[in-house]
PDB file of C-alpha atoms in Angstrom:
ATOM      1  CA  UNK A   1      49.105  75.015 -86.246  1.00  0.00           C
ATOM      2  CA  UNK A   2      50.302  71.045 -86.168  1.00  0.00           C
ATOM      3  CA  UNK A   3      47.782  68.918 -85.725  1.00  0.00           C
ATOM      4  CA  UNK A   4      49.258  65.996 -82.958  1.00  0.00           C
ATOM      5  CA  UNK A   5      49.087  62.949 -83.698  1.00  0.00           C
ATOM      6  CA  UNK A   6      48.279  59.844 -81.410  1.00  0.00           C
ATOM      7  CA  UNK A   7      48.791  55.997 -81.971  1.00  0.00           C
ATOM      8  CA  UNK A   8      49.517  52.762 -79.946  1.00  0.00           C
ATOM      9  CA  UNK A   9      53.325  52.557 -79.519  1.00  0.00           C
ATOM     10  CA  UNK A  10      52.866  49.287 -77.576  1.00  0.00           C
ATOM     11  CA  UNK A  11      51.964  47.221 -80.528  1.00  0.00           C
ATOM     12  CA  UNK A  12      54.324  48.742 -82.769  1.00  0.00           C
ATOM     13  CA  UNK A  13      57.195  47.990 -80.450  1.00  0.00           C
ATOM     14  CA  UNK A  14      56.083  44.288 -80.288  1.00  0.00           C
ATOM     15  CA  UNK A  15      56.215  44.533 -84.139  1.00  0.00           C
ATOM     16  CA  UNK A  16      59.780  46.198 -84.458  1.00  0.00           C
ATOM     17  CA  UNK A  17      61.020  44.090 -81.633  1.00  0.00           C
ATOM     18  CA  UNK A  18      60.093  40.973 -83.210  1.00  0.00           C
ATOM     19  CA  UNK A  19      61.659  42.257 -86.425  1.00  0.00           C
ATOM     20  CA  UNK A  20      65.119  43.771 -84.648  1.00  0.00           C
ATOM     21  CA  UNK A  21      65.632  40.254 -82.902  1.00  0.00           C
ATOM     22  CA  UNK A  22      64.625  37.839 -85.079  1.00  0.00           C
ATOM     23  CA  UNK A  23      64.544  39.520 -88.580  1.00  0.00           C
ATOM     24  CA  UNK A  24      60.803  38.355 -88.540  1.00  0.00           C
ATOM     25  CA  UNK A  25      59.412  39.615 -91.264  1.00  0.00           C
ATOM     26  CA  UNK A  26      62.187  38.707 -94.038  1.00  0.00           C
ATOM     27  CA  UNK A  27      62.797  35.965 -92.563  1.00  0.00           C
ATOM     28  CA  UNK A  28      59.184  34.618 -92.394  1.00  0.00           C
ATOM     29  CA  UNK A  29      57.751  35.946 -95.622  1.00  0.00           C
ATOM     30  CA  UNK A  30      60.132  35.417 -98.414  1.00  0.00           C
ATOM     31  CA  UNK A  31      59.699  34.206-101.419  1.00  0.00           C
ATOM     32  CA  UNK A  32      55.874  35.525-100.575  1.00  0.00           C
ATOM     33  CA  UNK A  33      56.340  39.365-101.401  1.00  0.00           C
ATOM     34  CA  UNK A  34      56.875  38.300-105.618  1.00  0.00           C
ATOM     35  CA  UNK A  35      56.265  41.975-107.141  1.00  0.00           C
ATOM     36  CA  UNK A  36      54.462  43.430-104.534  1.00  0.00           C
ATOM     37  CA  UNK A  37      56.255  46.198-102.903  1.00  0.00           C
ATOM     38  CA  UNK A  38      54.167  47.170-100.023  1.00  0.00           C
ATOM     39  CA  UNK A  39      53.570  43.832 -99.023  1.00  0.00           C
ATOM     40  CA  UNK A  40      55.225  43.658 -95.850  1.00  0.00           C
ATOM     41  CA  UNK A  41      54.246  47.151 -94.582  1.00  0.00           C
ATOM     42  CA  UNK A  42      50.567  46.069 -95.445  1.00  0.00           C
ATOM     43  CA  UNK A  43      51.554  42.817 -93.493  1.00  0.00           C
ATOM     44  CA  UNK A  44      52.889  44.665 -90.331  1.00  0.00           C
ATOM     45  CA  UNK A  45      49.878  47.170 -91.037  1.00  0.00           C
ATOM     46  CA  UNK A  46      47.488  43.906 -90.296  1.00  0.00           C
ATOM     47  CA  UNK A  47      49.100  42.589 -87.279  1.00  0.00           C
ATOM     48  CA  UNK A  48      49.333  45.805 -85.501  1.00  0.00           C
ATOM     49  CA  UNK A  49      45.420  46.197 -86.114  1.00  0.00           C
ATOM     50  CA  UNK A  50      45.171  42.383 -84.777  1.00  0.00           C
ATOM     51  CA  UNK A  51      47.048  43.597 -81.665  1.00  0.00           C
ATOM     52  CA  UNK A  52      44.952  46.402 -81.019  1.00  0.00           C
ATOM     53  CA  UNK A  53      41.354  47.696 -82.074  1.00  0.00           C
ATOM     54  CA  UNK A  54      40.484  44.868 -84.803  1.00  0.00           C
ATOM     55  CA  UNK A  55      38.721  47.269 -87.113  1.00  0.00           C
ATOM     56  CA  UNK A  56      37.580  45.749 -90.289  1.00  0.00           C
ATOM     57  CA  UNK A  57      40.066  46.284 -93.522  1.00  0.00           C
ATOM     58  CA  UNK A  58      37.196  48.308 -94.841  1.00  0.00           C
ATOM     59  CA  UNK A  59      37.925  50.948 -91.801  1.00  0.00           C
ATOM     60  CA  UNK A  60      41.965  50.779 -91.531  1.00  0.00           C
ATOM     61  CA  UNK A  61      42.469  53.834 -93.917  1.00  0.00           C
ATOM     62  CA  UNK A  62      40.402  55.532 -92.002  1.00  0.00           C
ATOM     63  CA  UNK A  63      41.845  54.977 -88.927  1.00  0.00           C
ATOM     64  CA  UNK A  64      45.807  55.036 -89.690  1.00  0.00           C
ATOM     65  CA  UNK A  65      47.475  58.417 -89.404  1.00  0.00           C
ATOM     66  CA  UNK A  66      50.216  59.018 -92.069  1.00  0.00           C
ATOM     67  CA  UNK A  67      53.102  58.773 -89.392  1.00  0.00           C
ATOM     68  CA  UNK A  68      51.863  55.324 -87.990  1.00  0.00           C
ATOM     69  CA  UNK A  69      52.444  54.030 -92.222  1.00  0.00           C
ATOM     70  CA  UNK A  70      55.955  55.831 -92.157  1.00  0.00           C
ATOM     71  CA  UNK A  71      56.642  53.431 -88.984  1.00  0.00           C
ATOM     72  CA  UNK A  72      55.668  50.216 -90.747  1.00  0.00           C
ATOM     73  CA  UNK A  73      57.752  51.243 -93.438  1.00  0.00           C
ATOM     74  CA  UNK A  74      54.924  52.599 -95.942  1.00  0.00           C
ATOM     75  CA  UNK A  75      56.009  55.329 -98.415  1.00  0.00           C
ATOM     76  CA  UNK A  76      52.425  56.014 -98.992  1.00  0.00           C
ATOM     77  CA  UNK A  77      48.888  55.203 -97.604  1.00  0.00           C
ATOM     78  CA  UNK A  78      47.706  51.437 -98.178  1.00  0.00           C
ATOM     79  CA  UNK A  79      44.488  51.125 -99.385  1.00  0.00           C
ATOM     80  CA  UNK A  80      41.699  48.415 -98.623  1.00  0.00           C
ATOM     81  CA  UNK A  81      42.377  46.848-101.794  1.00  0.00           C
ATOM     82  CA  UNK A  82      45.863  46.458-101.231  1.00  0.00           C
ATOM     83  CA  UNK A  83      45.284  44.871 -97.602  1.00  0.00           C
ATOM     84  CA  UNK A  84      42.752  42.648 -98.952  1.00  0.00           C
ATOM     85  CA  UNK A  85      45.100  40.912-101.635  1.00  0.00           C
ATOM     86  CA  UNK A  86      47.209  41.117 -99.090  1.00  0.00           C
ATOM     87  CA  UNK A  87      45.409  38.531 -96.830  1.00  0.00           C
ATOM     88  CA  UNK A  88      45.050  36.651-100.319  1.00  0.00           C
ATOM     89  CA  UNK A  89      48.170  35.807-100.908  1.00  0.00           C
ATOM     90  CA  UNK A  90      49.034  34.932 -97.364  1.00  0.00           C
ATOM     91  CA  UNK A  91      46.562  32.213 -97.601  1.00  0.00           C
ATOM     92  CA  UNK A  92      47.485  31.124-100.871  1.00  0.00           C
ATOM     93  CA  UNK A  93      51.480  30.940 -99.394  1.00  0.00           C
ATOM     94  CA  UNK A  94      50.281  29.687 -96.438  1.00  0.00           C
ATOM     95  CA  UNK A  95      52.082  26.395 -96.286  1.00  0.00           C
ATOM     96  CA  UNK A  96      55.547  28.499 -97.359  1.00  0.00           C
ATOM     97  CA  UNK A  97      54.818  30.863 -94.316  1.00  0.00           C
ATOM     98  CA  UNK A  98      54.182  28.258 -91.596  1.00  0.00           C
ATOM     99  CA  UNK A  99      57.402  26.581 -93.161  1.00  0.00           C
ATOM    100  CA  UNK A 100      59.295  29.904 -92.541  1.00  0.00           C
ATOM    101  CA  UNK A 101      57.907  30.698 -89.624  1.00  0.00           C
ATOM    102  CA  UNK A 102      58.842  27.300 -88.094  1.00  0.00           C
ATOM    103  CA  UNK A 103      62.420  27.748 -89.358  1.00  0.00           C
ATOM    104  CA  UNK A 104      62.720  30.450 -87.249  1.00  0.00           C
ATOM    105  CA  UNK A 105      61.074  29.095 -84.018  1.00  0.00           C
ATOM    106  CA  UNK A 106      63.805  25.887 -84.057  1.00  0.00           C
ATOM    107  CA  UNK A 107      66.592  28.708 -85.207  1.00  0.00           C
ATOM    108  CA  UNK A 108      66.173  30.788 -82.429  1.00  0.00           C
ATOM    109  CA  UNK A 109      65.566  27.938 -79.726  1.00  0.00           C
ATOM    110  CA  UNK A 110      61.846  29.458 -78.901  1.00  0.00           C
ATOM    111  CA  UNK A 111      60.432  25.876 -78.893  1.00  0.00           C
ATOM    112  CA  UNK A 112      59.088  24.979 -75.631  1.00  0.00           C
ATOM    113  CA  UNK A 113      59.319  20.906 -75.059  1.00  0.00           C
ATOM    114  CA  UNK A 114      55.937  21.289 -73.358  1.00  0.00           C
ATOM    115  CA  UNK A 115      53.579  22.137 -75.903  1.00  0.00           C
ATOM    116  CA  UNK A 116      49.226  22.596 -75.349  1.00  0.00           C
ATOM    117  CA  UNK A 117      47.275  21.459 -78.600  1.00  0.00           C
ATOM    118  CA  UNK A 118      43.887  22.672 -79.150  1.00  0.00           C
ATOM    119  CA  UNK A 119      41.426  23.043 -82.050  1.00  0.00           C
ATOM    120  CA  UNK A 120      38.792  25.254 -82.651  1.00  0.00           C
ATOM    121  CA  UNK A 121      36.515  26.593 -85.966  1.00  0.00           C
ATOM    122  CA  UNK A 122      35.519  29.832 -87.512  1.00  0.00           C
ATOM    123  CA  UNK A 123      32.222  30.538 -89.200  1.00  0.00           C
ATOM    124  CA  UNK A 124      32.169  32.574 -93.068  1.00  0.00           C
ATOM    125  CA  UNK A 125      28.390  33.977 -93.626  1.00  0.00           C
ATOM    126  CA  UNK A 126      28.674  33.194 -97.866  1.00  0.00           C
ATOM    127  CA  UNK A 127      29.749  30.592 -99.882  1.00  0.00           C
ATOM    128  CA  UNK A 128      33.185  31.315-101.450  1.00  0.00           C
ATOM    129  CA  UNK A 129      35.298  29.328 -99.206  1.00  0.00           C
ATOM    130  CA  UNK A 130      36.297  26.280-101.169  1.00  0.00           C
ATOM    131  CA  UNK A 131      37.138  24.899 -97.555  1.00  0.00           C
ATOM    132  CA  UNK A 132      34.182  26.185 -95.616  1.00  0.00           C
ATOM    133  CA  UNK A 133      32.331  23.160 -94.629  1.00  0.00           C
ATOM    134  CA  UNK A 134      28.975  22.315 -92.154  1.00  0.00           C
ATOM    135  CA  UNK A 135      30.553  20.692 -89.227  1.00  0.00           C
ATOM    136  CA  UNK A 136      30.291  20.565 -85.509  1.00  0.00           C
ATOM    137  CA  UNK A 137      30.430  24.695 -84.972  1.00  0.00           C
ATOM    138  CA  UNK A 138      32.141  26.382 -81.612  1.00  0.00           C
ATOM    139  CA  UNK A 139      31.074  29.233 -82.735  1.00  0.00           C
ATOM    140  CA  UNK A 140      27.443  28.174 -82.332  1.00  0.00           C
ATOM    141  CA  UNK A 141      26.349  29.382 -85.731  1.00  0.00           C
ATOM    142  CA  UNK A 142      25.704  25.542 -87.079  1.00  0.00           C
ATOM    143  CA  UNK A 143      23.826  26.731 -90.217  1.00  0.00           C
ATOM    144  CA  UNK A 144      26.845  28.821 -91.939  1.00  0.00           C
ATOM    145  CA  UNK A 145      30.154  27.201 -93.871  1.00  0.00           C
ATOM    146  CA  UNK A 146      33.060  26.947 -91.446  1.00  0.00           C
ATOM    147  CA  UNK A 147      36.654  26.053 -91.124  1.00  0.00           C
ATOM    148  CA  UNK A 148      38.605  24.212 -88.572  1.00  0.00           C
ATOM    149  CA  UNK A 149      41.936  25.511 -87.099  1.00  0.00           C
ATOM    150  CA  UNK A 150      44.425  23.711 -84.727  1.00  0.00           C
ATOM    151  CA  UNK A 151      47.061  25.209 -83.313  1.00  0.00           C
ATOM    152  CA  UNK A 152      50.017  24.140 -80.626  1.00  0.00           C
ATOM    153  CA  UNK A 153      51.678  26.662 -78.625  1.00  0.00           C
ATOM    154  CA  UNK A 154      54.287  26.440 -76.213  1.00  0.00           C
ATOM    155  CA  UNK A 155      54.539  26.561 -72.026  1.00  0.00           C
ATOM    156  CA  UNK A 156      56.471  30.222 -72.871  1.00  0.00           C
ATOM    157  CA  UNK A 157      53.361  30.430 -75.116  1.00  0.00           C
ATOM    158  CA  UNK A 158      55.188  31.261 -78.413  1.00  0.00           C
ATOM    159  CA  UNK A 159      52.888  29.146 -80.567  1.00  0.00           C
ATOM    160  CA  UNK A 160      54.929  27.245 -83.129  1.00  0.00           C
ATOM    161  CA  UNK A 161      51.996  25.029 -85.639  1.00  0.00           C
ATOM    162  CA  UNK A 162      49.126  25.855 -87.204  1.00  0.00           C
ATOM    163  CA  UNK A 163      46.939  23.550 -89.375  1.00  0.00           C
ATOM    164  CA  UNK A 164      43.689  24.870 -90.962  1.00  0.00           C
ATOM    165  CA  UNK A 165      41.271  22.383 -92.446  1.00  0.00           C
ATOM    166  CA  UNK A 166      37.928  21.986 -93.994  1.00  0.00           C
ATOM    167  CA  UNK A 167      34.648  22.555 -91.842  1.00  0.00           C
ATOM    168  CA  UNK A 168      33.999  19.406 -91.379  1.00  0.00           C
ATOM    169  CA  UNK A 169      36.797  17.432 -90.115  1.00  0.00           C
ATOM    170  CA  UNK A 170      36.865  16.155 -86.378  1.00  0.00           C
ATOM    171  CA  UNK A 171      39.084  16.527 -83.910  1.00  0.00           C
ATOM    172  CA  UNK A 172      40.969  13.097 -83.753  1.00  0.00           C
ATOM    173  CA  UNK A 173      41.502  13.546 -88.077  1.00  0.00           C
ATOM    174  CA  UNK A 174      42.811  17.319 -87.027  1.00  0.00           C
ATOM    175  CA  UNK A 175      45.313  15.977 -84.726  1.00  0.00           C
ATOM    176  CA  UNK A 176      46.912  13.320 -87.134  1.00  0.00           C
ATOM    177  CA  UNK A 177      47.567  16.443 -89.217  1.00  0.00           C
ATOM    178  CA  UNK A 178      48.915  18.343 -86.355  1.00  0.00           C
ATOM    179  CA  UNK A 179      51.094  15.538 -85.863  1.00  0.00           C
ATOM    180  CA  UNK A 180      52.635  15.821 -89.302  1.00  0.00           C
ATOM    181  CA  UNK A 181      54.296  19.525 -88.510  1.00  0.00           C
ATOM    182  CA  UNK A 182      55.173  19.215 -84.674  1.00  0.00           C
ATOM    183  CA  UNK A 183      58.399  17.034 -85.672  1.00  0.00           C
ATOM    184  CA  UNK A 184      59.540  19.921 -87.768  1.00  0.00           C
ATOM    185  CA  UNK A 185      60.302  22.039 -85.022  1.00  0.00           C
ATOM    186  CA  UNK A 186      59.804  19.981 -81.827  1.00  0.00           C
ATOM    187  CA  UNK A 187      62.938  17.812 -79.799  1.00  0.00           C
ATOM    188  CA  UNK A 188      62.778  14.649 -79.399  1.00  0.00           C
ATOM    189  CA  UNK A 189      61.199  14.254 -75.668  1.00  0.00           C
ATOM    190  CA  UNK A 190      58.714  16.667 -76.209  1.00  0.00           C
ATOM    191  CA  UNK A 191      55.400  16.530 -73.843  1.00  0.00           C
ATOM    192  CA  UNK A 192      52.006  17.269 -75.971  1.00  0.00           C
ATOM    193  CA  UNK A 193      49.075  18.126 -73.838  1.00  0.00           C
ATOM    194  CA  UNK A 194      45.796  17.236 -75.714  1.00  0.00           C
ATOM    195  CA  UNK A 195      41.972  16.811 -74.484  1.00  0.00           C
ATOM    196  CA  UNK A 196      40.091  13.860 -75.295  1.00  0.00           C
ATOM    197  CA  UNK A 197      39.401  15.068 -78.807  1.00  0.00           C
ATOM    198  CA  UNK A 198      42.618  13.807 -79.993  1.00  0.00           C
ATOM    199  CA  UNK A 199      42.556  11.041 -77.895  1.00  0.00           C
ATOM    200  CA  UNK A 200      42.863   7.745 -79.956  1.00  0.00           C
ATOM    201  CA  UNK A 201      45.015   5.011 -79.898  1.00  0.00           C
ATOM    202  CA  UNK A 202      46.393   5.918 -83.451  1.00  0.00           C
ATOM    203  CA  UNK A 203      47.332   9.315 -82.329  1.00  0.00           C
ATOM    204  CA  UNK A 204      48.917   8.239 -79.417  1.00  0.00           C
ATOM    205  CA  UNK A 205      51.257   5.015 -81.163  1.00  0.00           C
ATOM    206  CA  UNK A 206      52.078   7.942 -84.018  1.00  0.00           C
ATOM    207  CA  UNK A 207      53.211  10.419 -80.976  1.00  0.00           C
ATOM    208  CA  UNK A 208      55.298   7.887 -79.278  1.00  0.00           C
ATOM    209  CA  UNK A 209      56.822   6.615 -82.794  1.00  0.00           C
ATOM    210  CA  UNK A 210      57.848  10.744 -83.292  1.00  0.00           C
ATOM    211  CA  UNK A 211      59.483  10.450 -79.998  1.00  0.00           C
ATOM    212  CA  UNK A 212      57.268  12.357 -78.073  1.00  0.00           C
ATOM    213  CA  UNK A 213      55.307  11.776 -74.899  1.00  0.00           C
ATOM    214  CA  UNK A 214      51.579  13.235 -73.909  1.00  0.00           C
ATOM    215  CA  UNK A 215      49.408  13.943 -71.506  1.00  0.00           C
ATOM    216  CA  UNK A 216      45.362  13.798 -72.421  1.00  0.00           C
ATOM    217  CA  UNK A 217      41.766  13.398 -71.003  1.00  0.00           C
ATOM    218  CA  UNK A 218      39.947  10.424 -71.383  1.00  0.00           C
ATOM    219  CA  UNK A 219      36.508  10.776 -72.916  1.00  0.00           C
ATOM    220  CA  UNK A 220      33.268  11.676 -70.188  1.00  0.00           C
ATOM    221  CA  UNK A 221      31.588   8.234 -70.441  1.00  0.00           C
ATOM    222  CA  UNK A 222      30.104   6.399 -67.982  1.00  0.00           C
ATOM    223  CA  UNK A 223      31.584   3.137 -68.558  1.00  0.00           C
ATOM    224  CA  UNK A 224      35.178   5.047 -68.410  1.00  0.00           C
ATOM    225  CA  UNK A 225      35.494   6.797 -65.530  1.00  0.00           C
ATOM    226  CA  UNK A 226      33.714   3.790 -63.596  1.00  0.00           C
ATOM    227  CA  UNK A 227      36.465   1.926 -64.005  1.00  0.00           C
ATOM    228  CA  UNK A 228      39.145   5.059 -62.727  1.00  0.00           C
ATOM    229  CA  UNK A 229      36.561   5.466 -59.819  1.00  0.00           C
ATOM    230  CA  UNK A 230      36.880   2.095 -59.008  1.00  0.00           C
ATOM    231  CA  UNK A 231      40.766   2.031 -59.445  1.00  0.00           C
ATOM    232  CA  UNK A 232      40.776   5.412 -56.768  1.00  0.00           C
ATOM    233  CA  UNK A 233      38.542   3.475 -54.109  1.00  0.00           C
ATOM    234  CA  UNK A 234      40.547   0.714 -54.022  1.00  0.00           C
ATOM    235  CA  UNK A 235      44.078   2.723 -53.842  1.00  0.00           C
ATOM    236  CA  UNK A 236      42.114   4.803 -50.741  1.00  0.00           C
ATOM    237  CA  UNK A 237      41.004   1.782 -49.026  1.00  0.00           C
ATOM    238  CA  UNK A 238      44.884   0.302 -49.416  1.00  0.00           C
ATOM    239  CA  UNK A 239      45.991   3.812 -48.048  1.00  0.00           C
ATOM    240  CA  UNK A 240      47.971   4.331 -51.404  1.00  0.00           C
ATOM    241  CA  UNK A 241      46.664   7.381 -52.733  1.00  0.00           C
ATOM    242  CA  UNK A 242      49.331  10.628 -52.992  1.00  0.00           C
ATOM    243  CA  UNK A 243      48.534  14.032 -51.769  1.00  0.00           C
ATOM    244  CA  UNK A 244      49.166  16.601 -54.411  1.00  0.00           C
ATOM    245  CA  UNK A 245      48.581  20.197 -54.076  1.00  0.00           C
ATOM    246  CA  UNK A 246      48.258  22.943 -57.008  1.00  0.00           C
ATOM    247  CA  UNK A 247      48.006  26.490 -56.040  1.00  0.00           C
ATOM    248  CA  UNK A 248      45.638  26.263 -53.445  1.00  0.00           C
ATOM    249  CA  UNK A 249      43.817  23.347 -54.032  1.00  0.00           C
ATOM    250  CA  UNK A 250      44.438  20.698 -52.405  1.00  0.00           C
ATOM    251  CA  UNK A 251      44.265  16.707 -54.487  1.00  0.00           C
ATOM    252  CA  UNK A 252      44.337  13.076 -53.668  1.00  0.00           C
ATOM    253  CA  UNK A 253      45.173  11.278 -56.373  1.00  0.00           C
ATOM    254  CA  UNK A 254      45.736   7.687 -57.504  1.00  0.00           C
ATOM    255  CA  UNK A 255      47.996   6.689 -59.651  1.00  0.00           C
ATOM    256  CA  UNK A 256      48.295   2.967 -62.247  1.00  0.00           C
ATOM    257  CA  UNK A 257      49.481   1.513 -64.991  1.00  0.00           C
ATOM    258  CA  UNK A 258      47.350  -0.059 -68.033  1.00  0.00           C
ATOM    259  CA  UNK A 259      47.867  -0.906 -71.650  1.00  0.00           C
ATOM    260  CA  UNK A 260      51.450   0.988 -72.014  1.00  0.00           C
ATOM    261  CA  UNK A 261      50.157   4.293 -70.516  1.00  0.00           C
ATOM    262  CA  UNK A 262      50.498   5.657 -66.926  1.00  0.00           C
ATOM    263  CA  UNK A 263      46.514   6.614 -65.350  1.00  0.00           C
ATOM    264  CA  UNK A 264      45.738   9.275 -63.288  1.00  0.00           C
ATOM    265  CA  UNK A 265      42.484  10.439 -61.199  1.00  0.00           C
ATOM    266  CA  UNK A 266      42.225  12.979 -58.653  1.00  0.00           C
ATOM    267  CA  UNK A 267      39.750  14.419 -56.335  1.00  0.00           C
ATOM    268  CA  UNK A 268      39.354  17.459 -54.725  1.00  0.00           C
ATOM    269  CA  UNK A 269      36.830  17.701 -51.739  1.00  0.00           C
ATOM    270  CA  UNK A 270      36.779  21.245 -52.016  1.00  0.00           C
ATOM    271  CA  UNK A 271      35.925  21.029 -56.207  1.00  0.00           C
ATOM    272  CA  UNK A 272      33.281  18.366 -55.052  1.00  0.00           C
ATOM    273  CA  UNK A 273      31.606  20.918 -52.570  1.00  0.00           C
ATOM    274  CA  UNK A 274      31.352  24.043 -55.343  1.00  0.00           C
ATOM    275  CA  UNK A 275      29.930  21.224 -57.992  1.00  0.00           C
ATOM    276  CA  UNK A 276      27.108  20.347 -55.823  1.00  0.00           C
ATOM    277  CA  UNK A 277      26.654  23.602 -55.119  1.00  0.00           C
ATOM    278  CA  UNK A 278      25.839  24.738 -58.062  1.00  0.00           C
ATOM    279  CA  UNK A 279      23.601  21.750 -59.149  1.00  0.00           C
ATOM    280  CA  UNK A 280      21.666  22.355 -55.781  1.00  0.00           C
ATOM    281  CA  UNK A 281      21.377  25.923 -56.862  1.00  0.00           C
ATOM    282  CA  UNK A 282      20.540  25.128 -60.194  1.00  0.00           C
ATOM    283  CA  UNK A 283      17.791  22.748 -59.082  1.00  0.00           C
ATOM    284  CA  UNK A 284      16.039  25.287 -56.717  1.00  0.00           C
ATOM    285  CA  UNK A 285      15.946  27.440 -59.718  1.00  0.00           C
ATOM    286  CA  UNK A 286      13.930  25.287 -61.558  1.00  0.00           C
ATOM    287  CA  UNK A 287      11.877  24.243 -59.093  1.00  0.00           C
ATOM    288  CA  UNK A 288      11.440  27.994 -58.732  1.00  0.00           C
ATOM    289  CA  UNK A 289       9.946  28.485 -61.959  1.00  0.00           C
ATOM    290  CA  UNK A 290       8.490  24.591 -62.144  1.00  0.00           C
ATOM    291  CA  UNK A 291       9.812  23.728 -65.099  1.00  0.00           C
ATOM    292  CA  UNK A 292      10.624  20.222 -66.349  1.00  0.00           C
ATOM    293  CA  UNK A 293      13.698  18.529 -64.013  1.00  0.00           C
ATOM    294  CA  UNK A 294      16.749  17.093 -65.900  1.00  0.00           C
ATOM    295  CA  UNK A 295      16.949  13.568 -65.830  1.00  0.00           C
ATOM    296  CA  UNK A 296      20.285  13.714 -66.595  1.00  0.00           C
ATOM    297  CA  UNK A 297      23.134  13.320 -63.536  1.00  0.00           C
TER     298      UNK A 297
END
């Protein structure tokens, strides 16, 4: 008797979707594949596992019925070792890739004009990553080699850059790299939405030379926000400040210009209320327990 067999059709629809509409996967790897033959099975292989369960490469064979291989395009079973150079050689072509990839983002007009820019890192437990670095760690694992990513995706949330960079390398350094690829597939007029990580003056006079505008955070400091506090009193007592509402929430907000750049700061009475409420909470707790008070506001 046949044995049935069951697998995720969703993720392998996204795959041959992306590949029927766009002619991803020629498009975006070649001049990667050199002589290896199953390359891009073994690549569609790894993103359908990235879409789904994330089992380790060490599992996948395991895991992957013969008919779900025939689908990606596999003659034959791929083995660990195969997967794993794999995921060699797409670092080592990274650069190429992105390139590719990027080529067919403009092509195809999938380039949102608003795009979000973030960055974030990714521990290794070993030593062999020439790029893994000590740094500031999201990951909370501050002892092990890491790498930083950034990456800037669009409002229809296709992303379209990537940068990855040694461990140590801070935010405002990431984003002048960032900066180097967003030209290469962004219009001119395009808005990029940054926190206060990227938030320098250098960044900002190399976004506006590119033709771009942004929208960013300043930095949580004291001295800073005094001075936007003091800005929103005095537009309140004038009777200038603008009601603006998002979703539910309701905002006053006050609005200047300084330096070239157009300031914002809003306030939310409702957002004020919660806060407090949870540092009131939070303070009971402690008193609770009687441990030591923050002295911190």
């Amino acid at each position: 008797m046949r044995q049935n067999v069951a697998f995720s059709i969703g993720n392998l629809a996204v795959i041959e979707k992306a590949d029927a509409d766009f002619g991803f996967f020629k498009n975006v790897f070649s001049g990667v594949e050199g002589k290896a033959k199953s390359l891009i099975p073994s690549i569609k292989l790894l993103i359908y596992n990235r879409l789904g369960d994330c089992l380790s490469i060490n599992r996948l064979g395991e895991f992957t019925s013969k008919e779900l291989f025939s689908r990606l395009g596999a003659k034959e079973p791929i083995s660990d070792r195969t997967n794993n150079r794999t995921l060699e050689r797409l670092g080592i072509k990274a650069q190429l890739i992105m390139a590719n990839y990027q080529g067919v983002v403009k092509q195809n007009g999938l380039a949102s004009d608003v795009q979000h820019v973030d960055f974030s890192s990714s521990y290794f437990i070993g030593e062999e990553c020439k790029m893994g670095k000590l740094g500031y760690s999201r990951d909370h694992r501050p002892g092990n080699p890491q790498i930083t990513y950034g990456i800037s995706v669009g409002e229809n949330k296709i992303p379209t850059a990537l940068t990855i960079q040694n461990g140590n390398v801070v935010d405002k350094e990431h984003m002048a790299v960032m900066l180097k690829l967003c030209p290469k597939v962004l219009e001119p007029g395009s808005i990029l939405i940054f926190d206060c990580g990227g938030n320098t003056k250098k960044n900002k006079e190399k976004i506006f030379s590119l033709g771009f505008d942004y929208l960013t955070l300043k930095p949580k400091k004291r001295g800073t926000y005094k001075v936007f506090i003091q800005q929103y009193l005095k537009q309140k007592k004038e009777k200038k400040l603008v009601e603006v509402k998002f979703g539910e929430q309701i905002y006053t907000c006050a609005k200047w210009g300084n330096d070239g750049e157009s300031h914002y700061i809003f306030f939310s009475k409702k957002t004020k209320q919660e806060q407090m409420g949870i540092k009131h909470s939070k303070l009971r707790r402690k008193l609770e327990k009687n441990e030591e008070l923050l002295k911190k506001v």
